[in-house]
PDB file of C-alpha atoms in Angstrom:
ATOM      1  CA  UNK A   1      -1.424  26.676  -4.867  1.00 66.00           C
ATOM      2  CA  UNK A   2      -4.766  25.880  -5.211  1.00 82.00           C
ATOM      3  CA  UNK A   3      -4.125  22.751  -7.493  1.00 81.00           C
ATOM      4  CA  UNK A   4      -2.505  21.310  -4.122  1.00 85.00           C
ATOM      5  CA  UNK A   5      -5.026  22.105  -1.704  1.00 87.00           C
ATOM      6  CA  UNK A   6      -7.082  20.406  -4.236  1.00 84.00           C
ATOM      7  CA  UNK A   7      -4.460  17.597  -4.396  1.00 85.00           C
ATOM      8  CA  UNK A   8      -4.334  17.114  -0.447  1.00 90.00           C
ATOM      9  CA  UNK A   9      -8.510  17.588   0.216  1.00 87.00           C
ATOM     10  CA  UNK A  10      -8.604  14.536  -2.568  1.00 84.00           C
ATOM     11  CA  UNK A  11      -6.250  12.460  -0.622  1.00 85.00           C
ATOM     12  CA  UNK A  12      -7.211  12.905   2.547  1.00 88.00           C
ATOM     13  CA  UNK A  13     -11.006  12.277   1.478  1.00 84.00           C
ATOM     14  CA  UNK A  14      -9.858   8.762   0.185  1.00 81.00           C
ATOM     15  CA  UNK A  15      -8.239   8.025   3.283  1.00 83.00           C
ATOM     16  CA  UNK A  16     -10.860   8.697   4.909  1.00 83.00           C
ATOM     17  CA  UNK A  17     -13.759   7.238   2.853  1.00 81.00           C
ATOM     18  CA  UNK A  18     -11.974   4.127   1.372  1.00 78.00           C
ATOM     19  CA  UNK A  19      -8.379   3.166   2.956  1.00 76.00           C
ATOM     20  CA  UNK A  20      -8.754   3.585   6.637  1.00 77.00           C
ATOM     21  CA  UNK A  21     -11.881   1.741   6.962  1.00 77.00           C
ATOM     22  CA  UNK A  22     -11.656  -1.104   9.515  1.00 77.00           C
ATOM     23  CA  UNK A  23     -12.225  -4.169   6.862  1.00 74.00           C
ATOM     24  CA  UNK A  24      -8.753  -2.711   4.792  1.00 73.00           C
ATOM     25  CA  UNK A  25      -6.854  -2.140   8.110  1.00 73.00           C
ATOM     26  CA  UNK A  26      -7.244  -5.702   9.059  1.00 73.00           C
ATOM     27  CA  UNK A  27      -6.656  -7.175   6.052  1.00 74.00           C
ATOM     28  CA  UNK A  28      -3.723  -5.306   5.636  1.00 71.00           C
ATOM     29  CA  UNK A  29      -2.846  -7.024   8.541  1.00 72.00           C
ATOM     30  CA  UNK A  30      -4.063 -10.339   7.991  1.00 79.00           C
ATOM     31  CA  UNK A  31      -2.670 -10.888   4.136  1.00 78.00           C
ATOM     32  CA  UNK A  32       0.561 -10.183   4.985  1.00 76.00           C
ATOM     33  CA  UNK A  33       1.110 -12.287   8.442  1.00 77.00           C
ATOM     34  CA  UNK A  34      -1.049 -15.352   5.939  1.00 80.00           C
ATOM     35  CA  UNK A  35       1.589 -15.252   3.149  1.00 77.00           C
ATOM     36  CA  UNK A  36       4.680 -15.024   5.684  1.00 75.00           C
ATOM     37  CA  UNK A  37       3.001 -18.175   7.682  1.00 75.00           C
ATOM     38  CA  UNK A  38       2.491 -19.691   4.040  1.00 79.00           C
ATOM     39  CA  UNK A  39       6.470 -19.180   2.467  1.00 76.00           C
ATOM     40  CA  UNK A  40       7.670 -19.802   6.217  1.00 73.00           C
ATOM     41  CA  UNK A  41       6.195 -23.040   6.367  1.00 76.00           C
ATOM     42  CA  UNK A  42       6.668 -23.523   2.335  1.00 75.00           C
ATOM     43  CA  UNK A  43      10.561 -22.919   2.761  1.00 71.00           C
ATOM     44  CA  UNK A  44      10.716 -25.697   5.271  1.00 70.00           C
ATOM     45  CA  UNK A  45      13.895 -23.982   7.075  1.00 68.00           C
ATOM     46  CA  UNK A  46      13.808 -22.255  10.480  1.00 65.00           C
ATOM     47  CA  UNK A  47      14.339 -18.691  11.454  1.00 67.00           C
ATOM     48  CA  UNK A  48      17.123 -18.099   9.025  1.00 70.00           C
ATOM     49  CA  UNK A  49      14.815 -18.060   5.809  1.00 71.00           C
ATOM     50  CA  UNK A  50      13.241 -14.978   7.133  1.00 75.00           C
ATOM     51  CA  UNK A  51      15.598 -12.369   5.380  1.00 77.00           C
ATOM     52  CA  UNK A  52      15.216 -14.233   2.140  1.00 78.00           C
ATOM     53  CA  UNK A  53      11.608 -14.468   2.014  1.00 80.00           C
ATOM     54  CA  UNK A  54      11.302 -11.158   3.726  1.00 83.00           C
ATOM     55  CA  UNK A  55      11.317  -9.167   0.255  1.00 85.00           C
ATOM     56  CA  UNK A  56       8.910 -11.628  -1.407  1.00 85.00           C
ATOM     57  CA  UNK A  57       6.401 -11.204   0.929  1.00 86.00           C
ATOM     58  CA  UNK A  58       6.802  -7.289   1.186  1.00 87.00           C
ATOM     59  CA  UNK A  59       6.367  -7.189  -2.337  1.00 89.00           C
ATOM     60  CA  UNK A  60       2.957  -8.925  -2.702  1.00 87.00           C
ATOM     61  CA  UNK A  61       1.946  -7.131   0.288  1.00 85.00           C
ATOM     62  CA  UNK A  62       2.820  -3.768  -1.321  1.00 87.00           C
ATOM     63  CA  UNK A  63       1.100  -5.669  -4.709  1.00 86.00           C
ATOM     64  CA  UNK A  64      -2.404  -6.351  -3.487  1.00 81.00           C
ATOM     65  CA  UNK A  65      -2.214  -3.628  -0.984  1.00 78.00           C
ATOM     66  CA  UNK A  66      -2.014  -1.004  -3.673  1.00 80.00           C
ATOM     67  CA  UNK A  67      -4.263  -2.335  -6.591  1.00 77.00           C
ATOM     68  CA  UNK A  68      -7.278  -3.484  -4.748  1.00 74.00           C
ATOM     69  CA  UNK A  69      -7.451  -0.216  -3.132  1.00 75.00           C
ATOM     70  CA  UNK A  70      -6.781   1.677  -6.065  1.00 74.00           C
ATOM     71  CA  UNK A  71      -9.698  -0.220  -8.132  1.00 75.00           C
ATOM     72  CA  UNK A  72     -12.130   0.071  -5.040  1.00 75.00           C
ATOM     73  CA  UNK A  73     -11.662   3.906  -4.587  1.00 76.00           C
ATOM     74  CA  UNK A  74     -12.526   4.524  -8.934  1.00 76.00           C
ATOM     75  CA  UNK A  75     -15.177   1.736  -9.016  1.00 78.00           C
ATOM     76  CA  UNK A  76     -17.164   3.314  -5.634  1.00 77.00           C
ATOM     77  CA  UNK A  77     -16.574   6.767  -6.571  1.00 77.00           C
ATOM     78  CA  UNK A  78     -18.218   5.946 -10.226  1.00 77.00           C
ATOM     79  CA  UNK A  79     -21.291   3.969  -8.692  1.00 80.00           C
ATOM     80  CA  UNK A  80     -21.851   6.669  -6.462  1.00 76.00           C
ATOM     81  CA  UNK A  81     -21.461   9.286  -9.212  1.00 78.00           C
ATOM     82  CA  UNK A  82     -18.623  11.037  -7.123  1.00 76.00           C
ATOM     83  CA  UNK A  83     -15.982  10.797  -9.927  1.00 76.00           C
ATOM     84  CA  UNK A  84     -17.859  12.855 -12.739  1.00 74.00           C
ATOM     85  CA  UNK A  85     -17.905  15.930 -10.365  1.00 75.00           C
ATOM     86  CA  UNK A  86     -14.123  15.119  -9.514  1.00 74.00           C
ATOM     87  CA  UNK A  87     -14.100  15.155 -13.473  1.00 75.00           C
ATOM     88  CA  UNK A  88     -15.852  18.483 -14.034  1.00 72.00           C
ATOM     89  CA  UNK A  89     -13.936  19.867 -10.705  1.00 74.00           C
ATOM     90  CA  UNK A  90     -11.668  22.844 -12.243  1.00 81.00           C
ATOM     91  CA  UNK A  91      -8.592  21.339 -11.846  1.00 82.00           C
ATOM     92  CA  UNK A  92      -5.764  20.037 -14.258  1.00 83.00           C
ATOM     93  CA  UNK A  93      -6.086  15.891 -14.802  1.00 82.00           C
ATOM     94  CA  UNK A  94      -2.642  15.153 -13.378  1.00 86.00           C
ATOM     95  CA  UNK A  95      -3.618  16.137 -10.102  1.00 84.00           C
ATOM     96  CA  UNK A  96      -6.776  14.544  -9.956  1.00 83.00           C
ATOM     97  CA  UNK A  97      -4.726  11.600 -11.037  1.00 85.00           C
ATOM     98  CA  UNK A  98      -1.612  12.232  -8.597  1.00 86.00           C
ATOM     99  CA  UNK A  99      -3.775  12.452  -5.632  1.00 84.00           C
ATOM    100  CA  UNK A 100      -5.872   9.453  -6.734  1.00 83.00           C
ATOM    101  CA  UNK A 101      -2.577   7.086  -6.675  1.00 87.00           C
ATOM    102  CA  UNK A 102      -0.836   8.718  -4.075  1.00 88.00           C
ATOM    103  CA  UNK A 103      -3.360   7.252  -1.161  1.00 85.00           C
ATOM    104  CA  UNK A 104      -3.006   4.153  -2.785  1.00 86.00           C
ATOM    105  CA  UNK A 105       0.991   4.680  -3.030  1.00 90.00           C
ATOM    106  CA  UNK A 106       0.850   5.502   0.727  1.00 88.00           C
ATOM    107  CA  UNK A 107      -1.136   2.448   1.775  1.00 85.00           C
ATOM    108  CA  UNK A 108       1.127   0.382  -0.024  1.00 86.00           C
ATOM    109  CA  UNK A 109       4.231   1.155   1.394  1.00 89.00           C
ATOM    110  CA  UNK A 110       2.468   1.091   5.035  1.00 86.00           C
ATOM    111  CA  UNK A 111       1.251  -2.489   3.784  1.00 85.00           C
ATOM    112  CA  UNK A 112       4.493  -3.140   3.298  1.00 88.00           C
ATOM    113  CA  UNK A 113       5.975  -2.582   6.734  1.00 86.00           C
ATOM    114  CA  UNK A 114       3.500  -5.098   8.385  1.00 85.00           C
ATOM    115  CA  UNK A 115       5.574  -7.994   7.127  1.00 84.00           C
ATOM    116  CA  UNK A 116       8.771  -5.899   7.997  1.00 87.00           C
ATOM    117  CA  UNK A 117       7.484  -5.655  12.308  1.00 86.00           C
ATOM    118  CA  UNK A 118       6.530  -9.045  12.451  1.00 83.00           C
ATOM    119  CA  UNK A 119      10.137 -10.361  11.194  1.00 83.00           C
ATOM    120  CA  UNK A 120      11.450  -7.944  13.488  1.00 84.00           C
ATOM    121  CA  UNK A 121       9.463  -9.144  16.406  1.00 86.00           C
ATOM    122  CA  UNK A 122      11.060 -12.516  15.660  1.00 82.00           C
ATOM    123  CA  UNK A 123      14.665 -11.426  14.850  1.00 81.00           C
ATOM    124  CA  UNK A 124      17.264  -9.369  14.076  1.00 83.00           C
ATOM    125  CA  UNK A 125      17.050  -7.275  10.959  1.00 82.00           C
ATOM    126  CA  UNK A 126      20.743  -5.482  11.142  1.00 83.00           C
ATOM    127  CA  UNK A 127      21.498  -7.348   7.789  1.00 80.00           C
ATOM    128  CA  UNK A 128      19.188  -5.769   5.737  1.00 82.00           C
ATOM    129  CA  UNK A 129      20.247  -2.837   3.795  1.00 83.00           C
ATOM    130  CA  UNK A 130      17.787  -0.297   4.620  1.00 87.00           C
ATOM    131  CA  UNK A 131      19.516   2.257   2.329  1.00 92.00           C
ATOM    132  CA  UNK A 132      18.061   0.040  -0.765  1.00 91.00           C
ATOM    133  CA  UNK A 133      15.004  -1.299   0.956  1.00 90.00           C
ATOM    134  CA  UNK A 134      13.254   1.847   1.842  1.00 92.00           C
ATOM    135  CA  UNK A 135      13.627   3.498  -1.633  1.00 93.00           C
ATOM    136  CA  UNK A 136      12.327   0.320  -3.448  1.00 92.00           C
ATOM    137  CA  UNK A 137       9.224  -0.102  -1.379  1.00 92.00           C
ATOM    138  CA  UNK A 138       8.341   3.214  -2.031  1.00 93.00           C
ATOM    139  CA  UNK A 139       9.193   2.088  -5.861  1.00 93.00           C
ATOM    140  CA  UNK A 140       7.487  -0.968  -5.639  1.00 91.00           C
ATOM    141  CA  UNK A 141       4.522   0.922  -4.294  1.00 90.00           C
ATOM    142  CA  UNK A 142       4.572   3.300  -7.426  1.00 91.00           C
ATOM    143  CA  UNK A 143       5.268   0.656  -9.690  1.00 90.00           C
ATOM    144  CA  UNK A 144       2.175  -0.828  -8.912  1.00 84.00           C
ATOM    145  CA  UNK A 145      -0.570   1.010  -8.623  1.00 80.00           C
TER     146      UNK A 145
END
């Protein structure tokens, strides 16, 4: 029990300190509506190429969402000399690890629903099968941190 409330206290603290700053809220914002502007206009079709480029573009959100976060968290945390006590903390390496990725896993798959609103705000997204797109963001979002 107390390896969790270790696990959640970690997580929340790099929420808090790293992934809900205002700088990585916008440009969680701003990568994702620049790369569907870029394939949109790329594509050179109208409203109808939004489903196809739709899982492109939540990928590389999801991509650069989760690894630049991921990197800044471990590179602050050893300047500031945070990470050695996390090291010494008494508590087993996988969940140090676990709750590490996991904020990073959890931004990414938030990343990836920016992308997702905006096509919806455009169109209709009935096509989509959200039975297979919810489980492989949340894949994609593993996969890559």
């Amino acid at each position: 029990m107390k390896s969790w409330i270790a696990f959640w206290n970690i997580l929340v603290k790099d929420m808090r300190t790293y992934y809900l700053k205002p700088p990585n809220i916008s440009w969680g914002l701003i990568f994702p509506l620049a790369w569907t502007g870029m394939f949109f206009i790329k594509s050179g079709s109208g409203l109808g190429s939004i489903p196809t480029l739709l899982p492109g573009v939540v990928a590389i959100s999801i991509l650069f969402g989760t690894t630049s976060l991921l990197a800044v968290t471990v590179t602050f945390e050893k300047k500031n000399r945070s990470f050695e006590r996390l090291l010494l903390a008494p508590l087993p390496l996988e969940i140090l690890m676990l709750a590490k990725t996991s904020g990073a896993v959890l931004f990414g798959v938030a990343n990836a629903f920016v992308p997702v609103a905006m096509a919806a705000w455009i169109m209709d997204l009935s096509p989509i099968a959200w039975r297979l797109f919810i489980p492989a963001v949340f894949l994609i979002s593993i996969a890559s941190t």
